[in-house]
PDB file of C-alpha atoms in Angstrom:
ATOM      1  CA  UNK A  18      -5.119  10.514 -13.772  1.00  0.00           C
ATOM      2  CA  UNK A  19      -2.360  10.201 -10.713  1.00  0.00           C
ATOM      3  CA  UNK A  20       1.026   9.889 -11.866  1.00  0.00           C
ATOM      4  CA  UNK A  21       1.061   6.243 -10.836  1.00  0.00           C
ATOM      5  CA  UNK A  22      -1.304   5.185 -13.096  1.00  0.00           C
ATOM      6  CA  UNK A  23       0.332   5.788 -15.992  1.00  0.00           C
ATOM      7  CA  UNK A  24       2.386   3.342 -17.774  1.00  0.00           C
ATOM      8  CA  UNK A  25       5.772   5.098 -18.305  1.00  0.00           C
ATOM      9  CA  UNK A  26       7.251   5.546 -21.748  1.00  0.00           C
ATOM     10  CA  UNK A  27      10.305   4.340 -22.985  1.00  0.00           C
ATOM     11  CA  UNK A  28      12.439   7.295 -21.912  1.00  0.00           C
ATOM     12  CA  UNK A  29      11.965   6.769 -18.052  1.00  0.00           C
ATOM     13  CA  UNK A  30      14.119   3.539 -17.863  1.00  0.00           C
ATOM     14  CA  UNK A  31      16.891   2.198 -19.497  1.00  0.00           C
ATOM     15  CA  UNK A  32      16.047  -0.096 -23.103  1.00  0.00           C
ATOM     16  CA  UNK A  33      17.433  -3.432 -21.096  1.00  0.00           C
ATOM     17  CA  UNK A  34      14.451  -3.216 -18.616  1.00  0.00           C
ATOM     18  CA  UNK A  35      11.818  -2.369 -21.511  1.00  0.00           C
ATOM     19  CA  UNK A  36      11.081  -6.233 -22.030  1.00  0.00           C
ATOM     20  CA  UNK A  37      10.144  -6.157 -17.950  1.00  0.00           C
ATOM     21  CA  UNK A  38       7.979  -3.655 -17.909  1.00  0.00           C
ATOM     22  CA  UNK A  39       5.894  -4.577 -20.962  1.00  0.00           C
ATOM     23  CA  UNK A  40       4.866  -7.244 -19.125  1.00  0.00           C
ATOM     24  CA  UNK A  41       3.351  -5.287 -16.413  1.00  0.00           C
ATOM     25  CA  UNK A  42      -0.478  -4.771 -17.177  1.00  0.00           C
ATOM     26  CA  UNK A  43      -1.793  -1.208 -17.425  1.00  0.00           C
ATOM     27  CA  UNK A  44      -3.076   0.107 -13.972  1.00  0.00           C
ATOM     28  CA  UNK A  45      -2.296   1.578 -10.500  1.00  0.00           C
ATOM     29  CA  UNK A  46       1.236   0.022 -10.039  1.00  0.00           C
ATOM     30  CA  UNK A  47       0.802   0.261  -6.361  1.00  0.00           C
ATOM     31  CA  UNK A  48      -2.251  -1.913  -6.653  1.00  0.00           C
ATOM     32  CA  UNK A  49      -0.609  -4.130  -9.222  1.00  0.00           C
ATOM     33  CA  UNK A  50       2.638  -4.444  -6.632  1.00  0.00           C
ATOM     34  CA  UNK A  51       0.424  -5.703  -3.640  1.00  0.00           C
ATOM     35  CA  UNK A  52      -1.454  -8.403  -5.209  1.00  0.00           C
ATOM     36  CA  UNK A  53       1.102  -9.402  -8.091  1.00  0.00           C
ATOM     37  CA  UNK A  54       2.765 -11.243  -5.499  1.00  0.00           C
ATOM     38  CA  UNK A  55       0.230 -13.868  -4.572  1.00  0.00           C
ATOM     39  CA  UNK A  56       0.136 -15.243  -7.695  1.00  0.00           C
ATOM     40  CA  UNK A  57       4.000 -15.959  -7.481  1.00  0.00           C
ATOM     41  CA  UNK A  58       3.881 -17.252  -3.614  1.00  0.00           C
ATOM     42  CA  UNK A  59       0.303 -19.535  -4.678  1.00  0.00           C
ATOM     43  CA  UNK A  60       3.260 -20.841  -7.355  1.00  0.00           C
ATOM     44  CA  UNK A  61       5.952 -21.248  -4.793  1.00  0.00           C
ATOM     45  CA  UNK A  62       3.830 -22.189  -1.916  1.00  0.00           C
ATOM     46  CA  UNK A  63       3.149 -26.073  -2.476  1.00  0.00           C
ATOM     47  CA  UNK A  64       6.585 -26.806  -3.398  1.00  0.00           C
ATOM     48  CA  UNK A  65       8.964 -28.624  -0.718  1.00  0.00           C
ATOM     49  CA  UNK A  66      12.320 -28.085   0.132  1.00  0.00           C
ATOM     50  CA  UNK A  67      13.738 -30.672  -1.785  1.00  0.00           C
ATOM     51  CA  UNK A  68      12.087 -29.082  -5.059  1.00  0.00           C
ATOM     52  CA  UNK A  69      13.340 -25.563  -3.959  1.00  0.00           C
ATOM     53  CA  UNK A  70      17.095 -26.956  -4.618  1.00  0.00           C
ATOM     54  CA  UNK A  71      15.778 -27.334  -8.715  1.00  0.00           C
ATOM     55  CA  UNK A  72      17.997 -26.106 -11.336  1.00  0.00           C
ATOM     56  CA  UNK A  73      16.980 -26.756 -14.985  1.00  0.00           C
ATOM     57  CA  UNK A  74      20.279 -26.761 -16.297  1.00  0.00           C
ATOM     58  CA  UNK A  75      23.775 -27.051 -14.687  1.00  0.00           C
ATOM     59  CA  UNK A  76      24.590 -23.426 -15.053  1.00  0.00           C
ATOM     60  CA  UNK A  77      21.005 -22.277 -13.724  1.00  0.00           C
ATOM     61  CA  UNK A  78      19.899 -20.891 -10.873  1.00  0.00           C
ATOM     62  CA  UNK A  79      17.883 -23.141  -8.156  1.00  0.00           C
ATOM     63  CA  UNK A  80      14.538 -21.924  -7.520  1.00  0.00           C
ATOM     64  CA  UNK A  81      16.003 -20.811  -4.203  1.00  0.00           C
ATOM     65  CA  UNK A  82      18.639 -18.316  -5.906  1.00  0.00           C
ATOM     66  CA  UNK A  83      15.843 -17.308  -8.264  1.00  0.00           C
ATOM     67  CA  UNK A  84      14.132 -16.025  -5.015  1.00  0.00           C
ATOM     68  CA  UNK A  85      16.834 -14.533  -3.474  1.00  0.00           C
ATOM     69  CA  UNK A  86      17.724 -13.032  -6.695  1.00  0.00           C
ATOM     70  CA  UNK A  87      14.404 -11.016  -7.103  1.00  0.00           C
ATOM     71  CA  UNK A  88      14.182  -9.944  -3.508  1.00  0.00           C
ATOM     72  CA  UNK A  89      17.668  -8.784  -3.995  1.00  0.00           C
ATOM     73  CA  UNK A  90      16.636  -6.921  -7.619  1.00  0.00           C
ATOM     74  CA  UNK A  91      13.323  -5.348  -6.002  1.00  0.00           C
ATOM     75  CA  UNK A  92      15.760  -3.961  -2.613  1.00  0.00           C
ATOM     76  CA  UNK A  93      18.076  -2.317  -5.422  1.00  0.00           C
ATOM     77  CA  UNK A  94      15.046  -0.819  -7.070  1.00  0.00           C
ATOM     78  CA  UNK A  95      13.456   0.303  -3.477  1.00  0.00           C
ATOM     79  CA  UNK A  96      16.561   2.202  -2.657  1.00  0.00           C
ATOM     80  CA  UNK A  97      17.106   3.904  -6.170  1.00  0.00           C
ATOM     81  CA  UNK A  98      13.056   4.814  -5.940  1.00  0.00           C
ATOM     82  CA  UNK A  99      13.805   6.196  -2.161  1.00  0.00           C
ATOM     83  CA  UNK A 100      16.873   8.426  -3.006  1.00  0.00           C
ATOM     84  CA  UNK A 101      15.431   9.603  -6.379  1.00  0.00           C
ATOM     85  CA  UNK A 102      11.899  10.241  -4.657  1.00  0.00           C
ATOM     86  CA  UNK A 103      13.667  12.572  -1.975  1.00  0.00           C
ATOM     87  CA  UNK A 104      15.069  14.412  -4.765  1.00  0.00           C
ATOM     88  CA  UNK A 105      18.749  12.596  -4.117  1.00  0.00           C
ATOM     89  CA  UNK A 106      20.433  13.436  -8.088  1.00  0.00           C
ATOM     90  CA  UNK A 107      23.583  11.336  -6.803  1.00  0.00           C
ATOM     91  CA  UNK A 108      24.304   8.689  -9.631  1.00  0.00           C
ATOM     92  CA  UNK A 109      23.400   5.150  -8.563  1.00  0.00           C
ATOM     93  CA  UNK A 110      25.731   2.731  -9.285  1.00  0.00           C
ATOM     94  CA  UNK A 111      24.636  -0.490 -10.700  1.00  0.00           C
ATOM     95  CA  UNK A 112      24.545  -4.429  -9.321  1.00  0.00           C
ATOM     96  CA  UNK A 113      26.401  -7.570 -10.385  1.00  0.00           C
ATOM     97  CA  UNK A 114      23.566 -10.024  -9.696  1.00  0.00           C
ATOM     98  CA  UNK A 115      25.575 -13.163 -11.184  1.00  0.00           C
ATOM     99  CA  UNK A 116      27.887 -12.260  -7.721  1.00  0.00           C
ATOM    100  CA  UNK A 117      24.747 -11.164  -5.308  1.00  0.00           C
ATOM    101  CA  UNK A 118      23.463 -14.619  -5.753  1.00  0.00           C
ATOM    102  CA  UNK A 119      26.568 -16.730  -4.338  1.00  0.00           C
ATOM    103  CA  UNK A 120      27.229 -14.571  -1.561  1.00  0.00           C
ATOM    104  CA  UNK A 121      23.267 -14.429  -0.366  1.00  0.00           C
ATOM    105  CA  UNK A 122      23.708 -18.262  -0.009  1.00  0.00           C
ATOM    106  CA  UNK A 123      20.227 -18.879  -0.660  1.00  0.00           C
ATOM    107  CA  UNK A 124      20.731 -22.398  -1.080  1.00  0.00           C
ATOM    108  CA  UNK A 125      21.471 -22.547   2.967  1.00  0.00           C
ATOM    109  CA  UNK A 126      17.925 -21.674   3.444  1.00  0.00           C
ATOM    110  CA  UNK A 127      14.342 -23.165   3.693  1.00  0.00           C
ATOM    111  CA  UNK A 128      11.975 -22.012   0.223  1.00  0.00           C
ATOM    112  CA  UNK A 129       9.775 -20.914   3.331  1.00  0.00           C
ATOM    113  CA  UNK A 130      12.495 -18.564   4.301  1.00  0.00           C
ATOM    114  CA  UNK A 131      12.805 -17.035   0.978  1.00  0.00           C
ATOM    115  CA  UNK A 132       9.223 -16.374   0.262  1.00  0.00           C
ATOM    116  CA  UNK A 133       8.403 -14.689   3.404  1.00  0.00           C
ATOM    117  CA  UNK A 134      11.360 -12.588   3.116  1.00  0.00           C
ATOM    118  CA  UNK A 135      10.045 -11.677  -0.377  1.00  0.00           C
ATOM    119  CA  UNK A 136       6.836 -11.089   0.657  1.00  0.00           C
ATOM    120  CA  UNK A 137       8.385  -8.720   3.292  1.00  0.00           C
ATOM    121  CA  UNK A 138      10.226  -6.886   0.544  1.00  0.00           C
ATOM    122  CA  UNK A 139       7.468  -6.455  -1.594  1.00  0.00           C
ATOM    123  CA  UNK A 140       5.644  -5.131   1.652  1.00  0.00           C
ATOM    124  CA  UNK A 141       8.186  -2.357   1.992  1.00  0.00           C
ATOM    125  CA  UNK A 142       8.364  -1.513  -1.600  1.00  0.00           C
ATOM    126  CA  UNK A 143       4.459  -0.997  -1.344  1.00  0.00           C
ATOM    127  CA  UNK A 144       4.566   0.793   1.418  1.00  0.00           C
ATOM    128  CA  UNK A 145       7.076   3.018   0.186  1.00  0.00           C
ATOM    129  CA  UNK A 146       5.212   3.592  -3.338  1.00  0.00           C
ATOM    130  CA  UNK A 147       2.296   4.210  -1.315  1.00  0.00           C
ATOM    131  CA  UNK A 148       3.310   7.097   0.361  1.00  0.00           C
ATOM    132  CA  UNK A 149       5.038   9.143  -2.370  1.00  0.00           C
ATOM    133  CA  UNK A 150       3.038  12.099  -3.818  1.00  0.00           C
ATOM    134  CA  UNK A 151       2.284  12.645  -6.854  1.00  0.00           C
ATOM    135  CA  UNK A 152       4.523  14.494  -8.218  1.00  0.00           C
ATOM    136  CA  UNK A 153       7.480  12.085  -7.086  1.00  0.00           C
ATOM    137  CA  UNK A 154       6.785   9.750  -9.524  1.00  0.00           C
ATOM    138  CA  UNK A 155       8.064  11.722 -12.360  1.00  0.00           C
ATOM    139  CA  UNK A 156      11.198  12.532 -10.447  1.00  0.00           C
ATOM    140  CA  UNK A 157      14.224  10.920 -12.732  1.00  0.00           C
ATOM    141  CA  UNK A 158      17.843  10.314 -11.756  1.00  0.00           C
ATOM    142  CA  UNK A 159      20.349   8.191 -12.720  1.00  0.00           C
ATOM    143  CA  UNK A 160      20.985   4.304 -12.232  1.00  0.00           C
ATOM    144  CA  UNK A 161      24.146   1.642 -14.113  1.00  0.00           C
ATOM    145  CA  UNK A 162      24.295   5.092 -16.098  1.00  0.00           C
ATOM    146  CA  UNK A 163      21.351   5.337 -17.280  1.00  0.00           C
ATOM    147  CA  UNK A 164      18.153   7.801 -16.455  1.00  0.00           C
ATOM    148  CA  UNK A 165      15.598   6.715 -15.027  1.00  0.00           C
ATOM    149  CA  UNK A 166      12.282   7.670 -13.407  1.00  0.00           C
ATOM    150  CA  UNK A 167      10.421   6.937  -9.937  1.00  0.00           C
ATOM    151  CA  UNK A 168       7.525   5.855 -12.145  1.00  0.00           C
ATOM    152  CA  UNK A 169       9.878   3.659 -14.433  1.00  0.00           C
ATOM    153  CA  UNK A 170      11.223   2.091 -11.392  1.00  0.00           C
ATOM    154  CA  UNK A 171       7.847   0.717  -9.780  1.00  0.00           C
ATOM    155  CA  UNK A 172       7.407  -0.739 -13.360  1.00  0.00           C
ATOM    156  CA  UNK A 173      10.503  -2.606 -13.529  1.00  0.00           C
ATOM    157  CA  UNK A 174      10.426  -3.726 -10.129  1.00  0.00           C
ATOM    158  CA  UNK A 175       6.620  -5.298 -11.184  1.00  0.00           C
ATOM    159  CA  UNK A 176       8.115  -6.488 -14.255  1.00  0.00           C
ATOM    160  CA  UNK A 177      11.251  -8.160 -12.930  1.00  0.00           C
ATOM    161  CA  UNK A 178       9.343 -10.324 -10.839  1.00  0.00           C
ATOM    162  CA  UNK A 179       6.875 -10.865 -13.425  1.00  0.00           C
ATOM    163  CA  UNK A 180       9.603 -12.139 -15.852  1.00  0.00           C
ATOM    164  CA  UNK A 181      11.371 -14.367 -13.020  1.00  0.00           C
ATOM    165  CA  UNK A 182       7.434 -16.045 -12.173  1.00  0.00           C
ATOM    166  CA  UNK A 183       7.425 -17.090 -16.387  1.00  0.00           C
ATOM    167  CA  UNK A 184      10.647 -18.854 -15.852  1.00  0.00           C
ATOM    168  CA  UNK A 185       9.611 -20.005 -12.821  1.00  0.00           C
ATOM    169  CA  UNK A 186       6.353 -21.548 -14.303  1.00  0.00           C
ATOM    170  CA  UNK A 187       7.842 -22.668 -17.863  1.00  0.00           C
ATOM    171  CA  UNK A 188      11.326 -23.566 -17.009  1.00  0.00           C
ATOM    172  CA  UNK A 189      11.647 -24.833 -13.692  1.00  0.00           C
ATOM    173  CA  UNK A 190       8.234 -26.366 -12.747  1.00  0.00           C
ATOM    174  CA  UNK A 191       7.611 -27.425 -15.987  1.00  0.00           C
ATOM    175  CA  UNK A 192      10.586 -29.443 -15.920  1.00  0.00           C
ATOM    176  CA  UNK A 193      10.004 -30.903 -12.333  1.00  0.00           C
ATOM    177  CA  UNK A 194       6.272 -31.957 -12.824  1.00  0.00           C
ATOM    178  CA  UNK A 195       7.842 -33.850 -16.158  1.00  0.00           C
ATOM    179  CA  UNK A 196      10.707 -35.619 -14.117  1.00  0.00           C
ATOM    180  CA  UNK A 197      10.777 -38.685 -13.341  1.00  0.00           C
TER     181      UNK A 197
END
């Protein structure tokens, strides 16, 4: 079975990221990466502008951040994937996404903005997951201190997104179909 098939085990990413990528359904990744995100864009898609300034709580991201946020995330994955793919064993530092969000100023642009630039990301991220061979995926180096694998990475980048479309659906459009 090609190395990107198989569902990594706990030792290829860090325990934080284990609730992510038990989310991700067993499979090709690759395959799993391409189409994942039409389910989260059909979700996005019919919202307006308006709605894409929605925060459930006063200390919550607005679905706009939430965007920006995960197309940030999956960028930071991409990279550590790229360098540890090319055989790169530099330690990766890690990202403060509480400080990402304010300075991508998210809220200054459209929803239709957002989602095609995370449709774009998650085109490069396939593309670049695409074209690794197969022994690249069980390449490990190290990320916020921790090891991690090529593998592990394309899971966690399917599972972040995965776990940002549940809040999504059960926190922030819940709450806007019940307002008023």
């Amino acid at each position: 079975m090609p190395a990107r098939q198989l569902r990594p085990d706990d030792a290829e990413f860090a325990p934080f990221y284990a609730g992510y990528v038990s989310l991700v359904p067993d499979g090709d990744i690759v395959a799993i990466l391409a189409t994942q995100l039409d389910d989260t864009l059909a979700l996005l898609n019919p919202l307006t502008d308006s709605q894409g300034g929605y925060r459930y709580g006063p200390d919550k991201w607005s679905i706009r951040e939430v965007l920006g946020h995960v197309a940030d995330a999956e960028r930071v994955f991409a990279y550590r994937t790229m360098r540890i793919a090319r055989g790169d064993a530099t330690p990766l530092p890690g990202f403060d996404e509480n400080a990402y969000v304010p300075a991508g100023r998210f809220e200054e642009r459209p929803l239709a903005s957002l989602t095609a630039e995370l449709a774009a990301v998650r085109r490069a991220t396939v593309a670049l997951l695409a074209g690794l061979p197969d022994e690249a995926w069980e390449l490990a180096g190290t990320a916020s201190d921790a090891r991690v694998t090529v593998r592990g990475l394309a899971w966690i980048t399917a599972g972040h997104e995965l776990h940002h479309r549940r809040l999504l659906s059960e926190r922030y459009l819940a709450s806007l179909a019940n307002a008023p």
